[in-house]
PDB file of C-alpha atoms and ligand atoms in Angstrom:
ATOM      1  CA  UNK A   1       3.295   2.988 -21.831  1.00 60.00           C
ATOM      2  CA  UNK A   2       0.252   3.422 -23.596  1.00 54.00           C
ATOM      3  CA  UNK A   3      -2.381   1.438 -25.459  1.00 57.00           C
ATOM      4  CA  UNK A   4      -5.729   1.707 -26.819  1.00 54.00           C
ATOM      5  CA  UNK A   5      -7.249  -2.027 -25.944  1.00 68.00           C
ATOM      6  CA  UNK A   6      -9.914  -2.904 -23.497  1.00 82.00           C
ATOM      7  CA  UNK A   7      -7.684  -4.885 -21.627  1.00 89.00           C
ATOM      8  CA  UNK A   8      -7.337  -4.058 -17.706  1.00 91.00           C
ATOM      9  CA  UNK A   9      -4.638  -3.993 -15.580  1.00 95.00           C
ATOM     10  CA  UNK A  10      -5.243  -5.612 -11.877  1.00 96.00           C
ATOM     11  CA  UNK A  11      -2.803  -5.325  -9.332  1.00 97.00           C
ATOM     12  CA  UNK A  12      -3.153  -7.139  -6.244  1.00 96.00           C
ATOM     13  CA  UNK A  13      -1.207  -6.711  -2.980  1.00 95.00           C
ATOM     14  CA  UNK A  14      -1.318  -7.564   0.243  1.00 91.00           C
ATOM     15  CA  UNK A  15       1.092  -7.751   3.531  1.00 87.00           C
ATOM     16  CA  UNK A  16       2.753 -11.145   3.110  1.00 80.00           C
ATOM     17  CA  UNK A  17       1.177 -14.011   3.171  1.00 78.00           C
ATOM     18  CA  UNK A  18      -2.161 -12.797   2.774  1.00 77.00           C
ATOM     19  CA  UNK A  19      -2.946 -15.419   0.083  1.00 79.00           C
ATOM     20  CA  UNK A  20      -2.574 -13.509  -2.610  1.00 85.00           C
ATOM     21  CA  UNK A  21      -0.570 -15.880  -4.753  1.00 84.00           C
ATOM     22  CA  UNK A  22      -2.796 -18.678  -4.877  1.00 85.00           C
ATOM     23  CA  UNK A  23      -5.399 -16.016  -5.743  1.00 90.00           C
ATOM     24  CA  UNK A  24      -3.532 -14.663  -8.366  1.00 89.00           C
ATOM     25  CA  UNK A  25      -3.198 -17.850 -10.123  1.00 86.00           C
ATOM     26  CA  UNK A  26      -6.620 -19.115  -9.924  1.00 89.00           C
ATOM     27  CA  UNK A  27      -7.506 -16.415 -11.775  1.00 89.00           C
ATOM     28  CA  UNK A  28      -5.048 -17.230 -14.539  1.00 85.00           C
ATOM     29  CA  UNK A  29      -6.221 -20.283 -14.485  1.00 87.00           C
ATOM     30  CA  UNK A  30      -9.981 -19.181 -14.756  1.00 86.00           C
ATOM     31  CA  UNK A  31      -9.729 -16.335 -17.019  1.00 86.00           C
ATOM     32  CA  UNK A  32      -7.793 -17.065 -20.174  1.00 84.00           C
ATOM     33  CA  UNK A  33      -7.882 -13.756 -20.754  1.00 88.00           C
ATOM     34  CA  UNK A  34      -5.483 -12.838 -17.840  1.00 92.00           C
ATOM     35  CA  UNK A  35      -2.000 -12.688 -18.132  1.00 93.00           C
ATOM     36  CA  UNK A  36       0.296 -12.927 -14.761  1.00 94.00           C
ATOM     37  CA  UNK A  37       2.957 -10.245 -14.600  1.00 96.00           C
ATOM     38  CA  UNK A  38       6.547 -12.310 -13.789  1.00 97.00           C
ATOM     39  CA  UNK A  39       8.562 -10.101 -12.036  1.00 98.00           C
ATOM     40  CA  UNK A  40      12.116  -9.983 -11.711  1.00 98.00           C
ATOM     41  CA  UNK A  41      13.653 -10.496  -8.343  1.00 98.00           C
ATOM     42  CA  UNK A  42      17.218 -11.114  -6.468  1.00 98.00           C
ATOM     43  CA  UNK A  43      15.541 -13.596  -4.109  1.00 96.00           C
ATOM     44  CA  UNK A  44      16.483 -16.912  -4.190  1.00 95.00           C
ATOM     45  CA  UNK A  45      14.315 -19.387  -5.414  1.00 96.00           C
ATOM     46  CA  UNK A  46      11.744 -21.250  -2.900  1.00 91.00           C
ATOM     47  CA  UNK A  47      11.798 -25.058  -3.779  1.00 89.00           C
ATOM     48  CA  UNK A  48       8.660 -25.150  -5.404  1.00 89.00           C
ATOM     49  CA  UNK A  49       9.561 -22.325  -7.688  1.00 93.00           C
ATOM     50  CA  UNK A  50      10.385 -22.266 -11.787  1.00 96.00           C
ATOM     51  CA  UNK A  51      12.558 -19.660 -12.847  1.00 98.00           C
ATOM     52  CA  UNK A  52      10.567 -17.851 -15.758  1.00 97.00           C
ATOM     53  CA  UNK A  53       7.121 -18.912 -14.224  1.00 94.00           C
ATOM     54  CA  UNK A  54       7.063 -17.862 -10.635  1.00 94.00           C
ATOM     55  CA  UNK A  55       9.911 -15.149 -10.884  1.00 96.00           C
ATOM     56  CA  UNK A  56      12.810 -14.493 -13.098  1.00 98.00           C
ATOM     57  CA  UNK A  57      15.457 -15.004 -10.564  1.00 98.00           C
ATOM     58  CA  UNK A  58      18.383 -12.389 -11.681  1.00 98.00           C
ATOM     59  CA  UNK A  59      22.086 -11.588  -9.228  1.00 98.00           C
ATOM     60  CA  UNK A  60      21.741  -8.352  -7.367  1.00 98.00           C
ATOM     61  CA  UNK A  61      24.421  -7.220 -10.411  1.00 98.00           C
ATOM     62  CA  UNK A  62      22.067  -7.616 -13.079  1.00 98.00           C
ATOM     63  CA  UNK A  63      18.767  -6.221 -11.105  1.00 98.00           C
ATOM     64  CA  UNK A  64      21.218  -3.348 -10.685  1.00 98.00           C
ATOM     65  CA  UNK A  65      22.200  -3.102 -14.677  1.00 98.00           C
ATOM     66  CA  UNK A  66      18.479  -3.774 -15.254  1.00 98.00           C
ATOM     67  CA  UNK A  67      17.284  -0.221 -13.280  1.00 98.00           C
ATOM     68  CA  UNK A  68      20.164   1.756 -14.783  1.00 98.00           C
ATOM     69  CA  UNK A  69      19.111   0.743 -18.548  1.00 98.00           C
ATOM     70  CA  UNK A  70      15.416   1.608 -17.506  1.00 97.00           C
ATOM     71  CA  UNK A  71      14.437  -1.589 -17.800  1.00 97.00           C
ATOM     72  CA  UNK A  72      11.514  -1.551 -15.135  1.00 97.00           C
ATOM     73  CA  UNK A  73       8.201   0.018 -14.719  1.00 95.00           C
ATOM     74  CA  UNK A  74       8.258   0.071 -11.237  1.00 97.00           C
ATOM     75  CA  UNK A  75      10.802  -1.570  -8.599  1.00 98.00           C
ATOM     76  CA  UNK A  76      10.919  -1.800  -5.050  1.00 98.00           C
ATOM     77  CA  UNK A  77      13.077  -3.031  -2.169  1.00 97.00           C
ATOM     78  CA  UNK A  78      11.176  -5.592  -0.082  1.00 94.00           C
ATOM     79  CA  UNK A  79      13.112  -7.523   2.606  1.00 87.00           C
ATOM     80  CA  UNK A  80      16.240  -7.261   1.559  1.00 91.00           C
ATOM     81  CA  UNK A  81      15.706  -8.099  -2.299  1.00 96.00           C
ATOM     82  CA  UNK A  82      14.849  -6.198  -5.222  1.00 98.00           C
ATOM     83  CA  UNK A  83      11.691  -6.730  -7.024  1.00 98.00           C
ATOM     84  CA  UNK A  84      10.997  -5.068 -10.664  1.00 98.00           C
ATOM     85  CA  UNK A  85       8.290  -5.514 -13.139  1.00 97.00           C
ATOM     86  CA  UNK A  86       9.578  -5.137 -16.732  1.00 96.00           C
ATOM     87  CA  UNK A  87       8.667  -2.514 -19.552  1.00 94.00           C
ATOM     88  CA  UNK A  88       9.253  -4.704 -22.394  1.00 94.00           C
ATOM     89  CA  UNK A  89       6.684  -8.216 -20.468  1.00 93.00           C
ATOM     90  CA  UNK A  90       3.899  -5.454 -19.823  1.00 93.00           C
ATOM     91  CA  UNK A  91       4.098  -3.625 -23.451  1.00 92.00           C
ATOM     92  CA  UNK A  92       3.718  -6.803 -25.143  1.00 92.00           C
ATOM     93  CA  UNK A  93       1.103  -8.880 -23.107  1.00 92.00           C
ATOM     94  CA  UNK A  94      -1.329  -5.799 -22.781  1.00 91.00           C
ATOM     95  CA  UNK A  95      -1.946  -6.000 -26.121  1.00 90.00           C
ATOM     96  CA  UNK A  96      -3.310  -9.214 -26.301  1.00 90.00           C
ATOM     97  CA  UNK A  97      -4.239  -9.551 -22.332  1.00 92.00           C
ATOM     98  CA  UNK A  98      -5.544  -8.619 -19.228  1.00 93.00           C
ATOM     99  CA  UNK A  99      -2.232  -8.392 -16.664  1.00 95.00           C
ATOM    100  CA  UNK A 100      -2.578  -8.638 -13.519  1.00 95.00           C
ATOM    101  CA  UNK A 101       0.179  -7.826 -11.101  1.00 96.00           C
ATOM    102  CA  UNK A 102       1.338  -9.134  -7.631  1.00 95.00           C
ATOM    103  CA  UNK A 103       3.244  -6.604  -6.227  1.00 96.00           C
ATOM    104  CA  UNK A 104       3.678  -4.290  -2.989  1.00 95.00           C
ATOM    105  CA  UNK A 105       2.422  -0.739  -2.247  1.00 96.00           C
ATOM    106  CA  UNK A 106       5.382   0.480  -3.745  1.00 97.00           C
ATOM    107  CA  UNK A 107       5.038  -0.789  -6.661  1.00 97.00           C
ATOM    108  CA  UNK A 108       1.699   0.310  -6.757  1.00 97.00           C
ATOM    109  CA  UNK A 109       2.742   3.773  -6.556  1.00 97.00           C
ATOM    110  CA  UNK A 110       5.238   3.896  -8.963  1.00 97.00           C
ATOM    111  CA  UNK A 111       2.866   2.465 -11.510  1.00 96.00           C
ATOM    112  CA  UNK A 112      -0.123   4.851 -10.686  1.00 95.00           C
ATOM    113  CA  UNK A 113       2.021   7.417 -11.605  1.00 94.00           C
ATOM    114  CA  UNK A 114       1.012   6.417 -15.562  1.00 88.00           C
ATOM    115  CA  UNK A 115      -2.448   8.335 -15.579  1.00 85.00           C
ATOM    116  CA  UNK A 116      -2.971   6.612 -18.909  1.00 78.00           C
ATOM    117  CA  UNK A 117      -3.430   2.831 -17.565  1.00 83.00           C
ATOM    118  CA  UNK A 118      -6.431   1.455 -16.814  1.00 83.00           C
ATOM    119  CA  UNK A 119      -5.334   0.030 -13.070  1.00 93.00           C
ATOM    120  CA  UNK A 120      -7.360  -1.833 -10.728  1.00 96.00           C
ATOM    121  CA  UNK A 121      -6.192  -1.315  -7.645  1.00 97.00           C
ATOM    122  CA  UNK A 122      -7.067  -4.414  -4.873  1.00 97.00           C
ATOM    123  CA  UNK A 123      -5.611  -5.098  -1.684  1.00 96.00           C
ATOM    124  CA  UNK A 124      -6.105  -8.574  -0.043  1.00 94.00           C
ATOM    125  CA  UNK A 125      -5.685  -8.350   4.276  1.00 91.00           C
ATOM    126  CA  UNK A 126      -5.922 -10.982   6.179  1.00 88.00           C
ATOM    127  CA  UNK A 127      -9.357 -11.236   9.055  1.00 86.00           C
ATOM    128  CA  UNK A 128      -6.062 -10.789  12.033  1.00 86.00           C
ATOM    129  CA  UNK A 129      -2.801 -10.879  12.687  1.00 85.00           C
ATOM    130  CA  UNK A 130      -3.105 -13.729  14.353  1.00 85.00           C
ATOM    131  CA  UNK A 131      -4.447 -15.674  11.119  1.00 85.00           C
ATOM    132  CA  UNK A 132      -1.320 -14.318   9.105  1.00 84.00           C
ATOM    133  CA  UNK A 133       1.399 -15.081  11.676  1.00 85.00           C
ATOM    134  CA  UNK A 134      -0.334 -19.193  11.134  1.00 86.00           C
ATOM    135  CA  UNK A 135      -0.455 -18.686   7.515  1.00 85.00           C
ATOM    136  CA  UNK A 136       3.243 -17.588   7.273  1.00 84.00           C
ATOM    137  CA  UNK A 137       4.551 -20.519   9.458  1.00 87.00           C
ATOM    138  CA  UNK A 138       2.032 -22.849   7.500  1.00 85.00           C
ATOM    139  CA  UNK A 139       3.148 -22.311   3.802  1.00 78.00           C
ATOM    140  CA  UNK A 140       6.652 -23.272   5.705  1.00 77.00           C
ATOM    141  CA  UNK A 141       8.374 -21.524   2.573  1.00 79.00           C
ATOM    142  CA  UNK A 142      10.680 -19.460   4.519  1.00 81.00           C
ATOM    143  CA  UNK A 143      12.764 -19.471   7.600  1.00 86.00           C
ATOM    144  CA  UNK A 144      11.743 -18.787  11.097  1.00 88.00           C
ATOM    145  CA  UNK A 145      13.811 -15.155  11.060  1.00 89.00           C
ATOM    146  CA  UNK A 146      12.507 -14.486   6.887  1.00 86.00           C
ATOM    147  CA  UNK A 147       8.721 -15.554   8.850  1.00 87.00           C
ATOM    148  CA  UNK A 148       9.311 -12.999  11.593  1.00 89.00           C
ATOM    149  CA  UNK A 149      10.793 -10.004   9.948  1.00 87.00           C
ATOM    150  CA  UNK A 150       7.399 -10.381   7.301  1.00 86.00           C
ATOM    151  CA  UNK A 151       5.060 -10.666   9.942  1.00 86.00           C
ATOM    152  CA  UNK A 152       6.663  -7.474  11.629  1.00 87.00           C
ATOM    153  CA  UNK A 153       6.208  -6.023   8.168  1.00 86.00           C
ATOM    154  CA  UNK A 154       2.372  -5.919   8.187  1.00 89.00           C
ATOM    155  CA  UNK A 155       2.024  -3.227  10.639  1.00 88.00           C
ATOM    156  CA  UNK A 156       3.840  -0.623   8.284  1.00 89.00           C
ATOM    157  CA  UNK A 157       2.248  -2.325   5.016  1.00 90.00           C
ATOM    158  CA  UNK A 158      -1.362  -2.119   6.378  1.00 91.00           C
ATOM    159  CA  UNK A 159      -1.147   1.853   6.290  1.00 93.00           C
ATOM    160  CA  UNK A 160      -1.228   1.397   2.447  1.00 95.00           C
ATOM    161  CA  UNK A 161      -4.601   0.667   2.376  1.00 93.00           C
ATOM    162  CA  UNK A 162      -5.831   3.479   1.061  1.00 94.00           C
ATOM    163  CA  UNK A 163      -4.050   3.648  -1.796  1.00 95.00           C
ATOM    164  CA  UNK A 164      -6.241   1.092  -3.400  1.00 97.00           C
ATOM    165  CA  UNK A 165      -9.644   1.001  -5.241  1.00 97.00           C
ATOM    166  CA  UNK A 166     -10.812  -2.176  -3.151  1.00 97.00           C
ATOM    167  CA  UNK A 167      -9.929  -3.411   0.060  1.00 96.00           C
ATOM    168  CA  UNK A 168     -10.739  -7.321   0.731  1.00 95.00           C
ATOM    169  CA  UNK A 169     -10.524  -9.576   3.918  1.00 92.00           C
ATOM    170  CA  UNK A 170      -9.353 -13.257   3.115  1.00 89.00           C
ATOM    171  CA  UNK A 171     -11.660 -14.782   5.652  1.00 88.00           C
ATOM    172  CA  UNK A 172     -12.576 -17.426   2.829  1.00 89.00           C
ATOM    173  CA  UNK A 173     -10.047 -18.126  -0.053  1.00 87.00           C
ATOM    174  CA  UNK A 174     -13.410 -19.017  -1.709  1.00 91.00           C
ATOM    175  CA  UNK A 175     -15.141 -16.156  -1.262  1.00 93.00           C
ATOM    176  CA  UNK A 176     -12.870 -13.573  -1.235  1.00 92.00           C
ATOM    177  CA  UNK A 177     -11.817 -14.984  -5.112  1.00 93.00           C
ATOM    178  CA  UNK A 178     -15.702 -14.285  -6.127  1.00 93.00           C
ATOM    179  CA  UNK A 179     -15.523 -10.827  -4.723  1.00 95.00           C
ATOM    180  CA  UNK A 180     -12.425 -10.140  -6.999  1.00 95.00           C
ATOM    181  CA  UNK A 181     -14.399 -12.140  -9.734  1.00 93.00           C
ATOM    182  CA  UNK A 182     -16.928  -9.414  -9.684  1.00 95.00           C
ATOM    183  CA  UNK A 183     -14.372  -6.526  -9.087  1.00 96.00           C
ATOM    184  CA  UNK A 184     -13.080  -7.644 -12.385  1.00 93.00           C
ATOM    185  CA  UNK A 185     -16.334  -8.375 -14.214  1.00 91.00           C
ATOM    186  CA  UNK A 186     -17.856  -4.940 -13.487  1.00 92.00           C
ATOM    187  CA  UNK A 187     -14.436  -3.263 -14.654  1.00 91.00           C
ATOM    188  CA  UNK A 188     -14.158  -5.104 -17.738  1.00 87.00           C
ATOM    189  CA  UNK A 189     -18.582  -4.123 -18.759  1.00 87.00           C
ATOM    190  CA  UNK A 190     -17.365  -0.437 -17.506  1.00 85.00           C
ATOM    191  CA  UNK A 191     -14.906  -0.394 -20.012  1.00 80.00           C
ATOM    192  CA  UNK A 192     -16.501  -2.131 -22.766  1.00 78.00           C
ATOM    193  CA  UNK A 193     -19.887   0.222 -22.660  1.00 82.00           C
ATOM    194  CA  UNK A 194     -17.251   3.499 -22.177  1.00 74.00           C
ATOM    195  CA  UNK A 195     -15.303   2.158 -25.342  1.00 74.00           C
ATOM    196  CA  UNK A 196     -18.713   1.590 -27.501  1.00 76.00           C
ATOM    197  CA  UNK A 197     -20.386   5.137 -26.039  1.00 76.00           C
ATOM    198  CA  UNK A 198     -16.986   6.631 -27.496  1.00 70.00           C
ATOM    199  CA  UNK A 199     -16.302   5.348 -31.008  1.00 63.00           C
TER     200      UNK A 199
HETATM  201  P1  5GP B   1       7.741 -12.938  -2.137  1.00 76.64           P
HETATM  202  O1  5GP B   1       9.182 -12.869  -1.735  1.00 76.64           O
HETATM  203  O2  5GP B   1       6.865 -13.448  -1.000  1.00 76.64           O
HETATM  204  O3  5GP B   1       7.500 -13.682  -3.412  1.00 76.64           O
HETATM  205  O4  5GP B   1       7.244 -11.441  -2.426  1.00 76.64           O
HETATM  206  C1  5GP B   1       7.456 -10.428  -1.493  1.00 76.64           C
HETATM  207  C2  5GP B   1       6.666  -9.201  -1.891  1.00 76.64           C
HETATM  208  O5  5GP B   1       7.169  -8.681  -3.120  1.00 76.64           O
HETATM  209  C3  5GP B   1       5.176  -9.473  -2.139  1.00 76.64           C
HETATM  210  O6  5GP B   1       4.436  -8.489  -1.432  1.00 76.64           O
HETATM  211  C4  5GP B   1       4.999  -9.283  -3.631  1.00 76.64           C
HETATM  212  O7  5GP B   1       3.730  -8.776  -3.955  1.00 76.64           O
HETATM  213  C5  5GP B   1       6.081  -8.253  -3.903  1.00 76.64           C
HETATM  214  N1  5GP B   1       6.493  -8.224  -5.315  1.00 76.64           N
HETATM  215  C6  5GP B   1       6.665  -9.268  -6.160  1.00 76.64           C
HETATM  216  N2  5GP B   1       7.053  -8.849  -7.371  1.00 76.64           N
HETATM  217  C7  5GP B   1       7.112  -7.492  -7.307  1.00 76.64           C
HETATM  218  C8  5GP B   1       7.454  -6.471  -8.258  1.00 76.64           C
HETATM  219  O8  5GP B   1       7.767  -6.697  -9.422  1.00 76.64           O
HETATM  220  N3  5GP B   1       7.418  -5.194  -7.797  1.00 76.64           N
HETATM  221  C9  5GP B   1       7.069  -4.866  -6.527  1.00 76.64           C
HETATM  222  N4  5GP B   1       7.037  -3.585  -6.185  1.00 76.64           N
HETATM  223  N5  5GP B   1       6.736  -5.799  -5.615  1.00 76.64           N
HETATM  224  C10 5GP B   1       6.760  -7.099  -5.997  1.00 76.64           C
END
């Protein structure tokens, strides 16, 4: 991958159900500058979700063709599916847009391993555990046993933290959106006076 724009890359993870989706997409909303990265994933769909919008929901077959024909950037095993962000989405939108990603620490990896991209690495935890275990059950978007085996997951997630550029507690949905407001308005001058100091 490799481009010459001022657009940024952010990629925002977080144990599950940390909040980070409805943060994600207020920033789309906000910013129409920013483009959100639609993975690919063998989960099924939630009922509120649009194939092509939320995910692009694919059979464990074709995630599987997919990673042999080098399809993905990055792809990870979370929970029993497989998640995969796609070369081709990412080639195209960065060079008209700021991306930014939600995906996992693994993902995160994998796609720090391009020196060449201009990532922003942020990861969203909630204030407690407590908070997260309510949060999980609240959103009531998957069942008691998928609830459990995520909140179990944060213990082993958390020790990613510091493979990120900024860590941020969701006390306040509101608040914690203006932090990554700024994150990504100090980025985006950074860039711009680098870019004008170089040409
Ligand atoms: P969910 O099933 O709740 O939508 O997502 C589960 C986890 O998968 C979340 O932590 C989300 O950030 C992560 N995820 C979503 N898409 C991707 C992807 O393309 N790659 C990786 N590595 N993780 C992803």
């Amino acid at each position: 991958m490799s481009y010459d724009s001022n657009n940024i890359m952010v990629i925002l993870s977080s144990p599950s159900g940390a909040g980070k989706t409805t943060i994600t997409k207020k920033i789309q909303q906000k910013y129409q500058s920013f483009k959100i990265s639609v993975s690919h994933t063998t989960r099924k769909p939630r009922p509120n979700e649009v194939d092509g919008v939320d995910y692009h929901f694919v059979s464990h077959e074709k995630f599987k063709k997919y990673i042999n024909d080098g399809k993905f950037y990055e792809y990870a095993k979370i929970f029993d599916n497989y998640y995969g962000t796609s070369k081709e989405s990412v080639d195209e939108s960065i060079k008209k847009s700021d991306i930014i990603f939600d995906i996992d620490w693994q993902g995160t990896q994998q796609l720090s391993k391009f020196k060449n991209l201009k990532l922003i690495k942020i990861y969203l935890i909630p204030p407690n555990k407590e908070e997260l275990k309510e949060r999980l059950t609240k959103r009531n978007q998957d069942s008691p046993d998928e609830v459990e085996r995520r909140y179990k997951a944060y213990d082993k997630d958390i020790q990613h933290w510091k493979d990120y550029d900024y860590i941020i507690i969701n006390q306040n949905l509101e608040n914690c959106y203006k932090q990554i407001e700024n994150i990504i308005s100090i980025n985006k001058n950074k860039l711009s006076i680098f870019s004008q100091t170089t040409q």
